[in-house]
Amino acid sequence: MPIARHFLGWDEPGLVRAVAWLRARFGREGVLDLGEVMIVVPARRAGRRLLELLAMGADDLVLIPPRIVTQGELPEQLYKPKGKVAGDLLALLARAHGLRRADPEVLRVVVHDPPGPGAGAEDLSGWLALAQDLGRLDAELAGQGVAVGQVAQRCAAEMDFTDQPRWEALGQLQALYEATLAQVGYITRDAARRAAVEGQCCAIPGGLGASGGPREIVLLATLDLNRVTRDMLMQVSEGATQITALVQAPESAAAGFDDMGCLNVEHWHEARLNIPMERVRIADRPRDQAYEVLRCLEEITADQGPTPGRAKGKAEARSSKSEIRIQSKIPNSKSEICVAHGLELAADQITVGMGDEAQAPMVQRTLELAGVPARAAVGRRLALSRPALFLASWARWLASDRFDDFAALLRHPDVEAYLATTLAEADDGVHDWLSLLDCYVSEHLQGRLAHHWLGESKRQARLKGVHDALAALAPADHARGRPLPQWSQAIADALGRLYGGEPLRRGDEQEAQIIRALELIGQVLREQAALEPSSPIVPEVTLAQAVNVALSQLAEVELPRQGGPPAVELLGWLELHLDDAPVLIVTGVNEGAIPQSVNADAFLPDHVRRVLGLTDNRHRYARDMAMLTAMLHSREHVRLITGRRGAEGDPLVPSRLLLACEDAELPQRMQRFYGEHAGEAQRQAPLLLEPGDDRFVIPLPSCRSPLVKLRVTAFRDYLACPYRFYLRHVCRLEALDDRAVEMDGLAFGNLAHSVLEAFGHSDVAASPDEQAIAHALQSMLEEARQRQYGGNPPAAVLIQCEQLRERLDRLARWQAQQNREGWRIGRQGVERDLSAVLEVDGEPFTITGRIDRVDVHEVHGHRILDYKTGDTAMTPEQRHRTGSKHAKRWVDLQLPLYTLLAASAGMAGPFGLGYVQLPKDLGREVLDEAPWGEEEVASAIEEARRIIRLIRRGVFWPPTEAVADEFAALCMDEALDRAQRIAAQTRGLVSAAAREGEP
């Protein structure tokens, strides 16, 4: 029987009208019986929402639900395959197997640099990725009834086609793939569909009605059915199955649709869409679009008041928790508008459409900060779920055994929880493994994990405990090749150990996502386990490769969002035309997003798509025109937001749909978008905090007199910034990471000091022989390098050691000369930790430090020297004092305070002070002596007393000007109003001190 069309009209959302039509057609004798109906929807969300509306719209009728399938799932409902059809995994492995055995010259015609052998094992991931790309290409062509091998001939007949050799090569690879599957007794899904169409075998398998399949198929707003699906439906319609196409348009728009309810591209491509300009908003950047969503909500609710519910029965389902109360202070270009509306509009009566889905997190967060509950209804990619991210990190570490991959795995939150439980059972539980690892990597720069751990023994044992706990997740022979299905249980066991401790709760949104991800991963692992290990297309892989095979199958899978309390839903553009929310706000209405344009494709550029009948840019424009027309007609409250610039500041173009107006209106619309004041950047709206509740402040110091001891080098920190001194020395904060790939300045200096300490204690330190000193320094450098960085350090470390060797050779020449002049390195003063008590206002304060070396001369006495290894040398005067000649002030007290430490150790003064310079410039003088006399040294000690008094009083405020260091964020260095914030906090501190009677 012929396919019937029914036009739902535009006066209500399509789903609402579809439910009314289904009730009128199938509701009888107290029952809404849809048990013999198959409803085809464009996407899963539309199917879920349809079922909700059917349940709400059934009222007093007993609902027997229909079978709801997506248009992608429909073909497999319309035939019974003759032969075994390969599943996704088997098809992927067969295609990859064929590619690996293809003629290399044929492969190079298709891809310039195909995957190949590497490091003793084939690049399996590369072959799988190429197989997936070719599989997607084959599926798109097959959907339109085009075989890969036919492309060259069809294109050459209709256009000037220069890519014929490449498509001929693709045809050979496709034939090889199909032959590979045939060898193991399978056919492709597309071949099965093609055979069903060609053999006139399309029908609903199992019969009709209660004893078999559905009696009727309803196509609900399926605008884009491909040619093969249409051919199959036509054959089914010739039998006893009734097919009805529900078209989301009035009958007056019938010319825009074919007999199956699909698009008439030419009609919609030439159609006009006179969008009222009051429905269009222009914003500057993505964040301004997010603010504009709030403004649109305020405008709609202020002007219109309460909005009717989505569907019958919806209003009764509302609760006070679902109502939106927007209380925000949103600035515009003229003045600040304070809005406080108590609304009856339920949150789930609002939908925000995302032309660019990457903006969804920003829009969601903006709504939530304004007190509007929001939920991204677009499914999150399974690859971004916690179990999948764990598997990806785990596989990288197993394959590389690198420290950076090990550290990335440790940072996974579920690994942290697993380790916290596992290591807590040990006698010496490790709780700070991330800091432990960061310190280890920074100090030893060990690129790969090794059996030999470096550093002190206690830390070695703790790190080994962390490493062994993670290593226990994989079998010891994980790097040995096995048939793919033999690894499925090992992967499942690792996930079981990681997530099997505490029961996961389906009621918790995050844990429910983990459960769903684990279920889908389990399905893939079962599919892998079911493979025949001896099959020629089943590869032998390591555990890491087996994990990557599983992840490759899940790359495009999405996890549906959990339901929950009523919330504004954020939907992708293609979901909007069947959404039934009465308020619709669409962001990102820009060319390239709405309508989407694909102007570059490795295999199918737009002009080739048009010749082959595939979805091209004209088709996408027509589809989006039809969808937007339906949205605008079926709702009173629609707002379209277009941006002028992208996230990186790149200019954007307004959607052609906004310009599909009458010619006379076009100049005005273009002027509005490109005019001087169009879409000006909005000042950020303080959406979250009530007045006076600004939490974006610099944390104030809270400790009064915490220190009774201080290193001499720390006084420089206080003089530079009292607040950063507080963070570093009172709170003991420091920045740690594992990103080091070479020695930083501190590590380079520590290595040099290690060598020079050993040299100072050696007998050769007093030798006048330059060669003997140089040889000893080189030997000590090699020993220190081996001790610190192991036997196989990174290349960068070897280069830096060579640079240090050159500097030490320069030092050897100078040291030999000093020895000949009668100077000797005092053994008691080499890298010696010393302390001294400084009386301040009658109370003792301990200062500590490590003096690099103290030289002794029979005539000249003692001189205290500090090694400096920075690339650019600074003199003691430059480093310790600043200002004009007659107004010097101290910025560092290290060398002057060394005199107190030396005196406390029993050394007799006066002391000379200076630097032994080991800079990049090898021509520079080695010795830099400080030009200070006793009076200047005494002034430095008095400055130390002043600082100690301030520390005792707890004076750690205010922060000084912005400094590029690890505390920049805490100190709000990038805040535009930083000075005003600090001034306000300072006034608060002064007021608090005055109330307590303090100066």
CSV table of N, CA and C in Angstrom, one decimal, residues 283-290 356-363 588 590 642-653 681:
chain,number,residue,atom,x,y,z
A,283,ALA,N,25.9,39.0,20.1
A,283,ALA,CA,26.8,39.1,21.2
A,283,ALA,C,28.2,39.0,20.6
A,284,ASP,N,29.2,39.4,21.4
A,284,ASP,CA,30.6,39.5,20.9
A,284,ASP,C,31.2,38.1,21.0
A,285,ARG,N,31.7,37.7,22.2
A,285,ARG,CA,32.4,36.5,22.4
A,285,ARG,C,31.5,35.4,22.9
A,286,PRO,N,32.0,34.1,23.0
A,286,PRO,CA,31.1,33.1,23.6
A,286,PRO,C,30.6,33.4,25.0
A,287,ARG,N,31.4,34.0,25.9
A,287,ARG,CA,31.0,34.3,27.2
A,287,ARG,C,29.8,35.3,27.2
A,288,ASP,N,29.9,36.3,26.2
A,288,ASP,CA,28.8,37.2,26.1
A,288,ASP,C,27.5,36.5,25.6
A,289,GLN,N,27.7,35.5,24.8
A,289,GLN,CA,26.5,34.7,24.4
A,289,GLN,C,25.8,34.1,25.6
A,290,ALA,N,26.7,33.6,26.5
A,290,ALA,CA,26.2,32.9,27.7
A,290,ALA,C,25.4,33.9,28.6
A,356,ASP,N,27.2,25.6,18.7
A,356,ASP,CA,28.5,25.1,18.9
A,356,ASP,C,28.5,24.4,20.3
A,357,GLU,N,28.5,23.1,20.3
A,357,GLU,CA,28.4,22.3,21.5
A,357,GLU,C,29.5,22.5,22.5
A,358,ALA,N,30.7,23.0,22.0
A,358,ALA,CA,31.8,23.3,22.8
A,358,ALA,C,31.5,24.4,23.8
A,359,GLN,N,30.4,25.2,23.5
A,359,GLN,CA,30.1,26.3,24.5
A,359,GLN,C,29.2,25.8,25.6
A,360,ALA,N,28.7,24.6,25.5
A,360,ALA,CA,27.7,24.1,26.5
A,360,ALA,C,28.2,24.2,28.0
A,361,PRO,N,29.5,23.9,28.3
A,361,PRO,CA,29.9,24.0,29.7
A,361,PRO,C,29.8,25.5,30.2
A,362,MET,N,30.2,26.4,29.3
A,362,MET,CA,30.2,27.8,29.7
A,362,MET,C,28.7,28.3,30.0
A,363,VAL,N,27.8,27.9,29.1
A,363,VAL,CA,26.4,28.3,29.2
A,363,VAL,C,25.8,27.7,30.5
A,588,GLY,N,25.1,30.4,19.2
A,588,GLY,CA,26.0,30.0,18.1
A,588,GLY,C,25.3,30.0,16.7
A,590,ASN,N,25.7,30.9,13.8
A,590,ASN,CA,26.7,31.5,12.9
A,590,ASN,C,27.0,30.5,11.8
A,642,THR,N,23.6,35.2,17.9
A,642,THR,CA,24.7,35.0,17.0
A,642,THR,C,25.9,35.8,17.5
A,643,GLY,N,27.1,35.2,17.4
A,643,GLY,CA,28.3,35.8,17.9
A,643,GLY,C,29.1,36.5,16.8
A,644,ARG,N,29.9,37.5,17.2
A,644,ARG,CA,30.7,38.2,16.3
A,644,ARG,C,32.2,37.6,16.3
A,645,ARG,N,32.6,37.0,17.4
A,645,ARG,CA,33.9,36.5,17.5
A,645,ARG,C,33.9,35.1,18.2
A,646,GLY,N,34.9,34.3,17.8
A,646,GLY,CA,35.0,33.0,18.5
A,646,GLY,C,35.8,33.1,19.8
A,647,ALA,N,36.1,31.9,20.4
A,647,ALA,CA,36.8,31.9,21.7
A,647,ALA,C,38.2,32.5,21.5
A,648,GLU,N,38.8,32.3,20.4
A,648,GLU,CA,40.2,32.8,20.2
A,648,GLU,C,40.2,34.2,19.5
A,649,GLY,N,39.0,34.9,19.5
A,649,GLY,CA,38.9,36.2,18.9
A,649,GLY,C,38.8,36.2,17.4
A,650,ASP,N,38.6,35.0,16.8
A,650,ASP,CA,38.5,35.0,15.3
A,650,ASP,C,37.1,35.5,14.9
A,651,PRO,N,37.1,36.3,13.8
A,651,PRO,CA,35.8,36.8,13.4
A,651,PRO,C,34.8,35.7,12.9
A,652,LEU,N,33.5,35.9,13.2
A,652,LEU,CA,32.5,35.0,12.8
A,652,LEU,C,31.5,35.6,11.8
A,653,VAL,N,30.8,34.8,11.1
A,653,VAL,CA,29.9,35.3,10.1
A,653,VAL,C,28.5,34.9,10.5
A,681,ALA,N,31.2,43.9,23.5
A,681,ALA,CA,31.4,43.0,24.6
A,681,ALA,C,30.8,43.5,25.9
